[in-house]
PDB file of C-alpha atoms in Angstrom:
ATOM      1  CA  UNK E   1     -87.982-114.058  78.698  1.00 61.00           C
ATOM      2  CA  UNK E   2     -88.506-113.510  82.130  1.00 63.00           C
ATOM      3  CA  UNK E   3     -89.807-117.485  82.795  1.00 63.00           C
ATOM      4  CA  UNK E   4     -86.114-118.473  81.987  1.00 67.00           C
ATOM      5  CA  UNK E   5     -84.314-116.484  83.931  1.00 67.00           C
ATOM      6  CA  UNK E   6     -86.604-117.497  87.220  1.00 62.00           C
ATOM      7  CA  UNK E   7     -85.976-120.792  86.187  1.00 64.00           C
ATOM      8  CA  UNK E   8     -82.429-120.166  85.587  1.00 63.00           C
ATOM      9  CA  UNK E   9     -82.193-118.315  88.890  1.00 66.00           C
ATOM     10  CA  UNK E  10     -83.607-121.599  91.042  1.00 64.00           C
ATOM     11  CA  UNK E  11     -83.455-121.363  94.649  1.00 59.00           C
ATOM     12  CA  UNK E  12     -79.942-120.592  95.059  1.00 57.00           C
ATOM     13  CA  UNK E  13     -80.050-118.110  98.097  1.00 60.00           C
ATOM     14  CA  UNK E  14     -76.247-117.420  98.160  1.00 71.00           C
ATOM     15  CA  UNK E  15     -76.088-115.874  94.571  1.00 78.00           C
ATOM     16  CA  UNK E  16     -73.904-112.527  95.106  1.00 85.00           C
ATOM     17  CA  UNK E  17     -73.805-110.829  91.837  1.00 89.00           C
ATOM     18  CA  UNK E  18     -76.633-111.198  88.754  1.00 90.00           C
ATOM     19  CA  UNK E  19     -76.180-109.156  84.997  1.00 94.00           C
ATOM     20  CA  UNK E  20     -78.848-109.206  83.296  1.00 94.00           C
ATOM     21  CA  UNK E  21     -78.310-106.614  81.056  1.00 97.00           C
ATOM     22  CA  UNK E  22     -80.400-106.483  77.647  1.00 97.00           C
ATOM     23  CA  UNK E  23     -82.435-109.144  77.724  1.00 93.00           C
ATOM     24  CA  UNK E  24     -85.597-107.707  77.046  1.00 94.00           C
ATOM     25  CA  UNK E  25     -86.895-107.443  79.909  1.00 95.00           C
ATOM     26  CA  UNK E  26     -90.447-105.440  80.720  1.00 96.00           C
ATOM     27  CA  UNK E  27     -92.007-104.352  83.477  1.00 96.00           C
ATOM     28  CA  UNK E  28     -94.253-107.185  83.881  1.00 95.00           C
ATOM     29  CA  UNK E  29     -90.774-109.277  83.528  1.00 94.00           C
ATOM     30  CA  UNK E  30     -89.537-107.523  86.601  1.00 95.00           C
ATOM     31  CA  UNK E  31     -91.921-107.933  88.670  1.00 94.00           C
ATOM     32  CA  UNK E  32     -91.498-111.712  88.331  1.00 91.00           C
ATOM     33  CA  UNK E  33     -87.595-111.534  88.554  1.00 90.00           C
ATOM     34  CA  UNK E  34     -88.182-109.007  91.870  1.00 90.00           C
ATOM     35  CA  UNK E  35     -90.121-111.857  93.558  1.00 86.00           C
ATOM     36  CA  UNK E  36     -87.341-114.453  93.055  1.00 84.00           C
ATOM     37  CA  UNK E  37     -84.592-111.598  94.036  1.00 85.00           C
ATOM     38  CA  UNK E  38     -86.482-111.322  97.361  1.00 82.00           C
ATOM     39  CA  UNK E  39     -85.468-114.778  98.469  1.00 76.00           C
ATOM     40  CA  UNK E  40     -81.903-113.910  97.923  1.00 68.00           C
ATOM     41  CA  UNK E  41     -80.491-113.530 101.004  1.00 62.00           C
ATOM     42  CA  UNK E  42     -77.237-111.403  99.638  1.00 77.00           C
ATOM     43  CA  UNK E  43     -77.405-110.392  96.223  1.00 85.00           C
ATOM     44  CA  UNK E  44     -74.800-107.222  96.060  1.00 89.00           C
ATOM     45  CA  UNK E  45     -75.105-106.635  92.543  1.00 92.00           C
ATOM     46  CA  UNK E  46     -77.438-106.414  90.045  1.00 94.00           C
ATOM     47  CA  UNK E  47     -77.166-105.045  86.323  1.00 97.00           C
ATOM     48  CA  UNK E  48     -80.216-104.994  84.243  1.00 97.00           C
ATOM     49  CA  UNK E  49     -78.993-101.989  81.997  1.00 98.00           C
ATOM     50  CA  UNK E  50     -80.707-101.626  78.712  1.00 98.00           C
ATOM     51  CA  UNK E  51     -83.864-103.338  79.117  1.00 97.00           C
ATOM     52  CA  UNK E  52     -87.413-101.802  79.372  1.00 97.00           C
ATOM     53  CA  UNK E  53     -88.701-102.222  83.187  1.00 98.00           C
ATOM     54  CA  UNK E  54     -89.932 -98.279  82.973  1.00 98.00           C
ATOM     55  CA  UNK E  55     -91.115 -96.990  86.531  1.00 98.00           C
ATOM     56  CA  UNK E  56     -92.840 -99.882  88.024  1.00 97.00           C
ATOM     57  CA  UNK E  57     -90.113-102.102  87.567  1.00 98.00           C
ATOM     58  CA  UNK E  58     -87.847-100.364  88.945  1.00 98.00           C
ATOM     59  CA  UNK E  59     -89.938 -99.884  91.978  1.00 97.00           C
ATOM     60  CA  UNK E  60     -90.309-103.544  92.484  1.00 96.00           C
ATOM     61  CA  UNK E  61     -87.066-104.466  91.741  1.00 95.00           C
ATOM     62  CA  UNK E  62     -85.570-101.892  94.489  1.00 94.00           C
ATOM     63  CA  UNK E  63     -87.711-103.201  97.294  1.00 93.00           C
ATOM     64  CA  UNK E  64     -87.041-106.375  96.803  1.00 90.00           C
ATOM     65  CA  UNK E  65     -82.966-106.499  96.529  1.00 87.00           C
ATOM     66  CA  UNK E  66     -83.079-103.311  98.977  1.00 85.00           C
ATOM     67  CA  UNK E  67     -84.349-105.237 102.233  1.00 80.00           C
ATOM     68  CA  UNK E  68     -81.561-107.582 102.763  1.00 75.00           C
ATOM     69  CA  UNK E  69     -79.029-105.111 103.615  1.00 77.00           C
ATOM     70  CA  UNK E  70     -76.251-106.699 101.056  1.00 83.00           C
ATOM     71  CA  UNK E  71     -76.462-104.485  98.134  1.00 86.00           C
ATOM     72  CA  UNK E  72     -73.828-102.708  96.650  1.00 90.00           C
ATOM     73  CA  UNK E  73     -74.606-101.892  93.209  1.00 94.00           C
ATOM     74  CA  UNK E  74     -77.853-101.351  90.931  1.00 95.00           C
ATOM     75  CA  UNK E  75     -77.109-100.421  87.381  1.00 98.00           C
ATOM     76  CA  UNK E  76     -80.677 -99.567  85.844  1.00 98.00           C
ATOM     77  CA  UNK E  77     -79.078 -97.541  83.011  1.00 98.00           C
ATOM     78  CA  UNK E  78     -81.084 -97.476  79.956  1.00 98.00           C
ATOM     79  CA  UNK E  79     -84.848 -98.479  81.391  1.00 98.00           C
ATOM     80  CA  UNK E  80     -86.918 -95.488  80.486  1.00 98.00           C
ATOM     81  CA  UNK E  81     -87.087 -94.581  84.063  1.00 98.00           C
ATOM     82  CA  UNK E  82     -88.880 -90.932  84.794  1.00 98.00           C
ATOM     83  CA  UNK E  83     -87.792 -88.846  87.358  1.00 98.00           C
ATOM     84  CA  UNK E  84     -91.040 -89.637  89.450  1.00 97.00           C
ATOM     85  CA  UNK E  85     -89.777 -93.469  89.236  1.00 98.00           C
ATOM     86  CA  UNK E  86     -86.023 -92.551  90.015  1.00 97.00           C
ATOM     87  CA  UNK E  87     -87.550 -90.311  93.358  1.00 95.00           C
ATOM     88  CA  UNK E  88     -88.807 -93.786  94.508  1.00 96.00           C
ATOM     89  CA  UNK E  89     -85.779 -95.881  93.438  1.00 95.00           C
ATOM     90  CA  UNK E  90     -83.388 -93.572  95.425  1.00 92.00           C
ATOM     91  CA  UNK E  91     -85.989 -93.122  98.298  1.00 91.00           C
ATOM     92  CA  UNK E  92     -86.247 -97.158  98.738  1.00 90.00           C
ATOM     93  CA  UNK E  93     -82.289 -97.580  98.779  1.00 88.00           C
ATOM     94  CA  UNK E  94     -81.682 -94.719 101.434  1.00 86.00           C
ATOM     95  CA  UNK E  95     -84.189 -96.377 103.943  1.00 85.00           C
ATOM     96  CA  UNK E  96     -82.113 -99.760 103.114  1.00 82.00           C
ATOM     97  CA  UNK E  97     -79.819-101.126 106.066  1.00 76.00           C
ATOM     98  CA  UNK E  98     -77.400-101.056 102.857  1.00 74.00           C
ATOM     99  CA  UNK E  99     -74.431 -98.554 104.273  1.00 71.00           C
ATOM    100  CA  UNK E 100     -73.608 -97.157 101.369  1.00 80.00           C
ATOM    101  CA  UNK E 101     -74.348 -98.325  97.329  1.00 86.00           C
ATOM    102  CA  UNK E 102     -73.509 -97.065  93.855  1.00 93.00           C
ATOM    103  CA  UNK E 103     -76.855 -96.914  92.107  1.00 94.00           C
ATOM    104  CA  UNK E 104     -76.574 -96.449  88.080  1.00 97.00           C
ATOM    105  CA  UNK E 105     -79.104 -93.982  86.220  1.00 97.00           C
ATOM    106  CA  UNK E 106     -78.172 -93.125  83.336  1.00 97.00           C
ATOM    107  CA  UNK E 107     -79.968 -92.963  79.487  1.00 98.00           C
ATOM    108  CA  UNK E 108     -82.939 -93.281  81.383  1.00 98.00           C
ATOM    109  CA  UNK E 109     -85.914 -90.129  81.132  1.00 98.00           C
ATOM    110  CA  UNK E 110     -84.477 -88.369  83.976  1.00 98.00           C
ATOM    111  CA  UNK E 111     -85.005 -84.245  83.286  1.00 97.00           C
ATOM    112  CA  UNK E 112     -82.400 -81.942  84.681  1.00 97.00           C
ATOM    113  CA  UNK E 113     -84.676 -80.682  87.304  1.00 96.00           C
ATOM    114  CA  UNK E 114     -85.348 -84.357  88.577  1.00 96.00           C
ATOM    115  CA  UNK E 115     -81.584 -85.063  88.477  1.00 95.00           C
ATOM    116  CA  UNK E 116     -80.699 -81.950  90.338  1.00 95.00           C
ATOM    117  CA  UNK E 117     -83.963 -83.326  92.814  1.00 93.00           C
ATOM    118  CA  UNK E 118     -82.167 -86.329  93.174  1.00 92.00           C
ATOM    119  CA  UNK E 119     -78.552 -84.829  94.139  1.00 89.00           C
ATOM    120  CA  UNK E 120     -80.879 -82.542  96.934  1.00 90.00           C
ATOM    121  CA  UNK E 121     -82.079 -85.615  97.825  1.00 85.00           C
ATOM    122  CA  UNK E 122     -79.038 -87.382  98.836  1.00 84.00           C
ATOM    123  CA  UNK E 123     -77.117 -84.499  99.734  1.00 83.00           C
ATOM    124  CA  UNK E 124     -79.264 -83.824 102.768  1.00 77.00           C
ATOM    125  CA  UNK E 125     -79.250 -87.302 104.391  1.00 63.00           C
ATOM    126  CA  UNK E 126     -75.632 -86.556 103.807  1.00 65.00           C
ATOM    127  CA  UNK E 127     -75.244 -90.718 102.632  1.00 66.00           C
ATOM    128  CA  UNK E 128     -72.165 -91.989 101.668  1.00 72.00           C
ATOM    129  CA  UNK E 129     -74.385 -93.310  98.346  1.00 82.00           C
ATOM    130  CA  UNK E 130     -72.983 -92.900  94.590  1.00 88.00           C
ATOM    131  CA  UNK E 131     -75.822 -91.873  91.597  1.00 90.00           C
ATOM    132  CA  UNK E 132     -74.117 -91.812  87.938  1.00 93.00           C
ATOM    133  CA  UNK E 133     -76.395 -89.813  85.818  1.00 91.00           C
TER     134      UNK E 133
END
């Protein structure tokens, strides 16, 4: 699981782009992978669509590819992410020195109201940021 792919993912500080969609990856799993993301000094994209990370994976993931500055795209589609846990997600990217990022949401748990939250969110920092719900 998540062991391998920090293994996998070594040291290598000039990695630009990592999918790893459905590979079973937990919360717990995550948090491991977020640690070894950190380090990456300009990761741009990331897919880990259909996997399980829920709330708290998201979260960690986020800050940790968010502080660089060099992300573009974060597809999280498919994660069982709440609306409390996308809030957090989109409020971590939009105090990012990113300048603008597409951020992929959707076939997770997000209600209507929490989408429509989300779009008022953005909206008024007026950020050139893309959200697919």
């Amino acid at each position: 699981g998540a062991k391998s792919i920090l293994d996998a993912l070594g040291s290598d500080s000039d990695l630009l782009s990592l999918d790893l969609a459905r590979n079973d990856i937990d919360e717990a799993g995550a948090r491991l992978i977020s640690k070894s993301l950190a380090a990456k000094a300009s990761i741009e994209s990331l897919n880990l669509d259909g996997n399980n990370i829920g709330d708290d994976g998201a979260r960690a993931v986020v800050e940790a590819v968010s502080k660089r500055g060099s992300l573009a795209s974060l597809s999280l589609q498919d994660n069982r992410i709440s609306d409390a846990g996308a809030k957090v997600v989109v409020d971590v990217l939009l105090k990012s020195p990113s300048s603008e990022w597409l951020l992929n949401l959707k076939g997770n748990e997000i209600t209507s109201a929490g989408e429509q939250a989300l779009r008022t969110q953005l909206t008024a920092g007026g950020s050139p940021f893309s959200l697919l719900l």
